[in-house]
Short mmCIF file of C-alpha atoms and ligand atoms in Angstrom, two decimals:
data_model
loop_
_atom_site.label_atom_id
_atom_site.label_comp_id
_atom_site.label_asym_id
_atom_site.label_seq_id
_atom_site.Cartn_x
_atom_site.Cartn_y
_atom_site.Cartn_z
CA MET A 8 -5.79 10.05 16.08
CA THR A 9 -5.91 13.38 14.30
CA SER A 10 -9.99 14.24 13.23
CA TYR A 11 -10.16 14.80 9.39
CA PRO A 12 -13.86 15.45 8.81
CA GLU A 13 -13.41 16.04 5.24
CA LEU A 14 -12.85 11.90 4.79
CA LYS A 15 -16.58 11.19 5.98
CA ASN A 16 -18.66 9.50 3.43
CA LYS A 17 -15.59 9.63 1.17
CA ILE A 18 -15.65 6.66 -1.07
CA ILE A 19 -12.25 4.59 -0.60
CA LEU A 20 -10.93 1.76 -2.29
CA ILE A 21 -7.89 0.00 -0.75
CA THR A 22 -5.79 -3.10 -1.99
CA GLY A 23 -4.25 -5.60 0.73
CA ALA A 24 -6.62 -4.65 3.15
CA ASN A 25 -6.44 -7.99 4.90
CA SER A 26 -3.34 -7.52 6.63
CA GLY A 27 -0.76 -5.33 7.83
CA ILE A 28 -0.59 -1.40 6.53
CA GLY A 29 -3.50 -2.21 4.28
CA LEU A 30 -5.73 -3.52 7.21
CA ALA A 31 -4.65 -0.23 9.50
CA GLN A 32 -5.55 2.00 6.50
CA ALA A 33 -8.53 0.37 6.11
CA THR A 34 -9.32 0.58 9.92
CA ALA A 35 -8.22 4.43 9.95
CA PHE A 36 -10.32 5.57 7.30
CA LEU A 37 -13.63 3.76 8.64
CA GLN A 38 -12.71 5.49 12.04
CA GLN A 39 -12.86 8.80 9.86
CA GLY A 40 -16.44 7.61 8.85
CA ALA A 41 -15.47 6.80 4.92
CA LEU A 42 -17.02 4.09 3.04
CA VAL A 43 -14.31 1.51 2.37
CA THR A 44 -13.93 -1.28 0.05
CA GLY A 45 -11.16 -3.64 0.54
CA LEU A 46 -9.65 -6.15 -1.94
CA ASP A 47 -7.48 -8.95 -1.16
CA GLN A 48 -6.57 -12.79 -1.79
CA ASN A 49 -7.20 -13.25 1.89
CA VAL A 50 -10.50 -12.53 3.79
CA ASP A 51 -10.24 -13.50 7.53
CA GLN A 52 -9.33 -10.08 8.52
CA MET A 53 -11.43 -8.09 6.60
CA GLN A 54 -14.43 -10.29 7.48
CA LEU A 55 -13.75 -9.13 11.12
CA LEU A 56 -13.64 -5.60 10.11
CA GLY A 57 -16.89 -5.86 8.24
CA GLU A 58 -18.51 -7.26 11.84
CA LYS A 59 -16.99 -4.09 13.36
CA PHE A 60 -17.94 -1.46 10.85
CA PRO A 61 -21.18 -1.88 8.66
CA ASP A 62 -19.57 0.85 6.00
CA PHE A 63 -16.56 -1.65 5.14
CA THR A 64 -17.28 -3.98 2.39
CA TYR A 65 -14.51 -6.24 0.81
CA ALA A 66 -14.13 -8.76 -2.26
CA GLN A 67 -11.83 -11.50 -2.28
CA VAL A 68 -9.36 -11.27 -5.48
CA ASP A 69 -6.17 -11.95 -6.41
CA LEU A 70 -5.07 -9.18 -7.82
CA THR A 71 -2.70 -10.63 -10.20
CA ASN A 72 -5.73 -12.39 -12.28
CA LEU A 73 -7.03 -9.54 -14.48
CA ASP A 74 -10.59 -11.41 -15.25
CA GLU A 75 -10.84 -11.82 -11.30
CA LEU A 76 -10.00 -8.33 -10.83
CA ILE A 77 -12.27 -6.73 -13.02
CA LEU A 78 -15.20 -8.55 -11.81
CA ALA A 79 -14.49 -7.25 -8.42
CA LEU A 80 -14.47 -3.41 -9.49
CA ASN A 81 -17.48 -4.11 -11.61
CA SER A 82 -19.60 -2.91 -8.42
CA ILE A 83 -17.96 0.58 -8.16
CA GLU A 84 -19.69 3.23 -9.48
CA LYS A 85 -17.41 6.35 -8.21
CA LEU A 86 -14.29 6.95 -6.32
CA ASP A 87 -12.95 9.53 -3.85
CA ILE A 88 -9.47 7.54 -3.20
CA LEU A 89 -7.61 4.52 -4.38
CA VAL A 90 -4.97 3.35 -2.03
CA ASN A 91 -2.75 0.61 -3.98
CA THR A 92 -1.22 -1.18 -0.88
CA ALA A 93 -0.96 -4.87 -1.82
CA GLY A 94 2.85 -6.07 -2.34
CA ILE A 95 4.91 -9.31 -1.60
CA LEU A 96 8.34 -9.40 -0.23
CA ASP A 97 11.26 -11.46 -2.26
CA ASP A 98 12.91 -12.83 0.87
CA TYR A 99 16.19 -10.65 0.11
CA GLN A 100 17.11 -13.05 -2.56
CA SER A 101 20.34 -11.90 -4.99
CA ILE A 102 19.93 -12.21 -8.80
CA GLU A 103 21.55 -15.53 -8.54
CA GLN A 104 18.92 -16.71 -6.12
CA THR A 105 16.16 -15.52 -7.94
CA SER A 106 14.40 -17.47 -10.89
CA PHE A 107 12.80 -15.60 -13.86
CA GLU A 108 9.07 -17.15 -12.23
CA GLN A 109 9.72 -15.51 -8.77
CA TRP A 110 10.86 -12.04 -10.56
CA THR A 111 7.91 -11.94 -12.46
CA LYS A 112 5.69 -12.84 -9.68
CA VAL A 113 6.88 -10.01 -7.71
CA LEU A 114 6.95 -7.42 -10.55
CA ASN A 115 3.67 -8.59 -11.09
CA THR A 116 2.24 -8.27 -7.83
CA ASN A 117 3.78 -5.21 -6.60
CA VAL A 118 3.82 -3.25 -10.20
CA SER A 119 1.41 -4.63 -12.64
CA THR A 120 -1.34 -4.96 -10.23
CA MET A 121 -1.09 -1.42 -9.43
CA PHE A 122 -1.06 -0.23 -12.62
CA ASN A 123 -4.16 -2.49 -13.81
CA VAL A 124 -6.26 -1.25 -10.29
CA THR A 125 -5.47 2.30 -11.30
CA LYS A 126 -6.43 1.89 -14.80
CA LEU A 127 -9.29 0.32 -14.61
CA VAL A 128 -10.93 2.44 -11.83
CA LEU A 129 -9.45 5.91 -13.29
CA ALA A 130 -12.67 6.78 -15.09
CA LYS A 131 -14.53 6.25 -11.67
CA ILE A 132 -12.26 8.65 -9.70
CA ASN A 133 -13.69 11.98 -8.96
CA SER A 134 -12.46 14.98 -10.44
CA ASP A 135 -10.65 15.93 -6.78
CA GLY A 136 -9.68 12.53 -6.15
CA VAL A 137 -6.61 10.95 -4.49
CA ILE A 138 -4.53 8.56 -5.26
CA ILE A 139 -2.01 7.00 -2.57
CA ASN A 140 0.57 4.38 -3.45
CA THR A 141 2.52 2.20 -0.98
CA ALA A 142 6.36 2.07 -2.37
CA SER A 143 9.13 1.49 0.54
CA ILE A 144 12.45 2.77 1.25
CA ALA A 145 13.17 -0.48 -1.21
CA GLY A 146 12.06 2.29 -4.01
CA MET A 147 14.79 4.70 -2.88
CA VAL A 148 17.97 2.69 -1.83
CA ALA A 149 19.13 -0.83 -2.50
CA GLY A 150 19.56 -3.32 0.74
CA GLY A 151 15.73 -2.61 1.61
CA GLY A 152 15.09 -5.94 -0.49
CA GLY A 153 16.32 -8.40 -2.92
CA ILE A 154 16.57 -7.92 -6.50
CA ALA A 155 13.14 -8.44 -7.34
CA TYR A 156 11.46 -6.22 -4.46
CA THR A 157 14.06 -3.08 -4.83
CA ALA A 158 13.39 -3.15 -8.69
CA SER A 159 9.65 -3.23 -8.33
CA LYS A 160 9.44 -0.74 -5.55
CA HIS A 161 11.93 1.60 -7.54
CA ALA A 162 8.93 1.09 -10.51
CA VAL A 163 6.19 1.64 -8.13
CA ILE A 164 7.67 5.31 -7.40
CA GLY A 165 8.40 5.93 -10.74
CA PHE A 166 4.85 4.80 -11.61
CA THR A 167 3.69 7.30 -9.11
CA LYS A 168 5.44 10.69 -10.28
CA GLN A 169 4.18 9.85 -13.93
CA LEU A 170 0.94 9.34 -12.62
CA ALA A 171 1.25 12.48 -10.85
CA LEU A 172 2.48 14.24 -13.62
CA ASP A 173 -0.46 13.04 -15.80
CA LEU A 174 -2.89 13.64 -13.64
CA ALA A 175 -2.55 16.89 -12.15
CA GLU A 176 -4.12 19.34 -14.40
CA ARG A 177 -7.35 16.74 -13.67
CA GLY A 178 -6.94 17.73 -10.19
CA ILE A 179 -6.40 14.03 -9.13
CA ARG A 180 -3.56 14.01 -6.47
CA VAL A 181 -0.91 11.22 -6.53
CA ASN A 182 1.79 10.62 -4.06
CA GLY A 183 3.03 7.63 -2.27
CA ILE A 184 4.57 6.42 1.08
CA ALA A 185 7.74 4.94 1.51
CA PRO A 186 7.47 2.59 4.82
CA GLY A 187 11.17 1.42 6.77
CA CYS A 188 10.38 -1.30 8.55
CA ILE A 189 6.82 -2.02 10.06
CA ASP A 190 5.77 -4.46 12.03
CA THR A 191 3.20 -6.92 9.80
CA PRO A 192 2.70 -10.07 8.70
CA MET A 193 5.20 -9.52 5.77
CA ASN A 194 8.03 -9.47 8.41
CA ALA A 195 7.10 -12.03 10.59
CA LYS A 196 9.96 -14.22 10.11
CA ASP A 197 12.27 -11.47 11.26
CA PHE A 198 10.51 -11.67 15.06
CA GLU A 199 10.78 -16.19 15.31
CA ASN A 200 13.19 -17.47 17.51
CA GLY A 201 13.26 -14.88 20.32
CA GLY A 202 13.24 -12.42 17.43
CA LEU A 203 17.11 -12.05 16.96
CA ILE A 204 16.78 -10.48 13.35
CA ALA A 205 14.04 -8.24 14.35
CA SER A 206 16.38 -6.76 17.00
CA GLN A 207 19.49 -6.56 14.93
CA VAL A 208 17.19 -4.57 12.51
CA ALA A 209 15.72 -2.43 14.92
CA LYS A 210 19.22 -1.20 15.72
CA GLU A 211 19.78 -0.15 11.98
CA VAL A 212 17.07 2.06 12.26
CA PRO A 213 18.24 5.37 13.89
CA ILE A 214 15.11 5.85 16.10
CA LYS A 215 16.42 2.16 17.04
CA ARG A 216 12.56 0.64 16.66
CA TRP A 217 10.04 -0.69 14.21
CA ALA A 218 6.71 1.00 13.61
CA GLY A 219 3.44 -0.53 13.87
CA ALA A 220 1.00 -0.31 11.02
CA ASP A 221 -1.13 2.40 12.82
CA GLU A 222 1.91 4.75 12.14
CA VAL A 223 1.87 4.38 8.08
CA ALA A 224 -1.80 4.68 8.38
CA THR A 225 -1.86 8.10 9.93
CA VAL A 226 0.54 9.38 7.08
CA THR A 227 -2.17 7.89 4.76
CA LEU A 228 -5.25 9.91 6.28
CA PHE A 229 -2.74 13.16 6.26
CA LEU A 230 -2.17 12.49 2.60
CA ALA A 231 -5.88 12.10 1.72
CA SER A 232 -6.79 15.06 3.66
CA ALA A 233 -7.19 18.67 2.83
CA GLY A 234 -4.00 19.67 4.45
CA ALA A 235 -1.98 17.71 1.75
CA SER A 236 -3.70 20.12 -0.88
CA TYR A 237 -0.47 21.17 -2.45
CA LEU A 238 1.41 17.57 -2.55
CA GLN A 239 1.59 16.20 -6.02
CA GLY A 240 4.09 13.21 -6.70
CA THR A 241 5.68 13.11 -3.40
CA ILE A 242 6.74 10.02 -2.02
CA ILE A 243 6.96 10.38 1.90
CA PRO A 244 9.31 8.23 4.21
CA VAL A 245 7.54 6.57 6.94
CA ASP A 246 11.14 5.07 8.13
CA GLY A 247 12.37 6.30 11.71
CA GLY A 248 15.06 8.08 9.75
CA TRP A 249 16.77 4.89 8.03
CA LEU A 250 17.03 7.44 4.59
CA ILE A 251 19.32 9.66 6.19
CA LYS A 252 21.89 7.27 7.10
P1 NAI B 1 1.44 -7.71 4.78
O1 NAI B 1 1.84 -9.30 3.90
O2 NAI B 1 0.96 -7.93 6.10
O3 NAI B 1 -0.04 -7.52 3.55
C1 NAI B 1 0.18 -7.38 2.33
C2 NAI B 1 -1.22 -7.69 1.89
O4 NAI B 1 -1.07 -7.80 0.22
C3 NAI B 1 -1.86 -9.17 2.12
O5 NAI B 1 -3.21 -9.41 2.97
C4 NAI B 1 -2.01 -10.08 1.17
O6 NAI B 1 -2.78 -11.12 1.01
C5 NAI B 1 -2.15 -8.92 0.11
N1 NAI B 1 -1.66 -9.50 -1.21
C6 NAI B 1 -0.42 -9.84 -1.88
N2 NAI B 1 -0.57 -10.20 -2.93
C7 NAI B 1 -1.73 -10.23 -3.39
C8 NAI B 1 -2.41 -10.60 -4.56
N3 NAI B 1 -1.81 -11.21 -5.78
N4 NAI B 1 -3.82 -10.46 -4.68
C9 NAI B 1 -4.71 -10.11 -3.19
N5 NAI B 1 -3.79 -9.48 -2.65
C10 NAI B 1 -2.49 -9.98 -2.37
O7 NAI B 1 2.27 -7.12 3.97
P2 NAI B 1 2.36 -5.48 4.60
O8 NAI B 1 3.62 -5.16 5.41
O9 NAI B 1 1.02 -4.83 5.36
O10 NAI B 1 2.79 -4.60 3.39
C11 NAI B 1 1.51 -3.52 2.59
C12 NAI B 1 2.76 -2.62 1.56
O11 NAI B 1 3.60 -2.41 2.20
C13 NAI B 1 3.52 -3.61 0.50
O12 NAI B 1 3.34 -3.27 -0.56
C14 NAI B 1 4.80 -4.13 0.86
O13 NAI B 1 5.92 -3.73 -0.01
C15 NAI B 1 4.62 -2.36 1.74
N6 NAI B 1 5.94 -2.23 2.41
C16 NAI B 1 5.99 -3.05 3.59
C17 NAI B 1 7.00 -2.91 4.75
C18 NAI B 1 6.94 -3.25 6.15
O14 NAI B 1 8.22 -3.26 6.55
N7 NAI B 1 6.01 -4.19 6.70
C19 NAI B 1 8.35 -1.66 4.19
C20 NAI B 1 7.87 -1.46 3.09
C21 NAI B 1 7.11 -1.47 2.42
#
């Protein structure tokens, strides 16, 4: 893995750090010597990560519960890098199949928690800080999710661009990542029953395979690094070519 000495001792907050992409991002930053805090509603994997890396701290929090979130963020005094990654899928449900309750849950989890976390820690982010939001190819085109997921990820990209514009003069860099088909617990269903759906999906990807979560983490490290100093409001697809079709 590429080494980024400038990330050593950086104070980093990552949501959704107990699984998949968030877990890989937390691991990658810890390997660079950063001081990482993870937030997630589940803690089993974060607990294991903490046993391996003493510089990792974590809290169990339902990000959609504002009181819990405020409590969890209280202990953070300052921050160099915020990585908003927690999110949920909508099982590719159409508008007819989506109840208002399900719509609200997906929008709350994927968009409103990103707004709340960012708003609550903004004053603590250093003047040369970095914010990285996890969007999706579903934030750029239709078909990467159902009605609620696609709407939520388009909102994440809009949020990221406006935040980047608003914070640019303060020196805070804001960018996003749009993953494609990443093999994480979120997509576990596709790999069931011999993985027929997973192999059909892989055939739709120009490079003909799923990615590992570590392949999103490496791009996250780059976005946090000094090498990305002129990137502002950019959404980087990590999609094996999905969006060029
Ligand atoms: P995952 O399901 O493996 O991990 C998501 C994590 O977010 C879980 O640990 C979960 O507990 C946490 N989380 C969800 N709702 C929460 C809540 N209310 N409070 C606290 N924690 C909560 O999923 P994965 O694949 O790692 O996804 C991470 C992000 O990447 C998501 O925003 C997802 O939409 C996005 N993404 C994933 C893709 C994929 O193919 N896996 C493709 C495009 C985007």
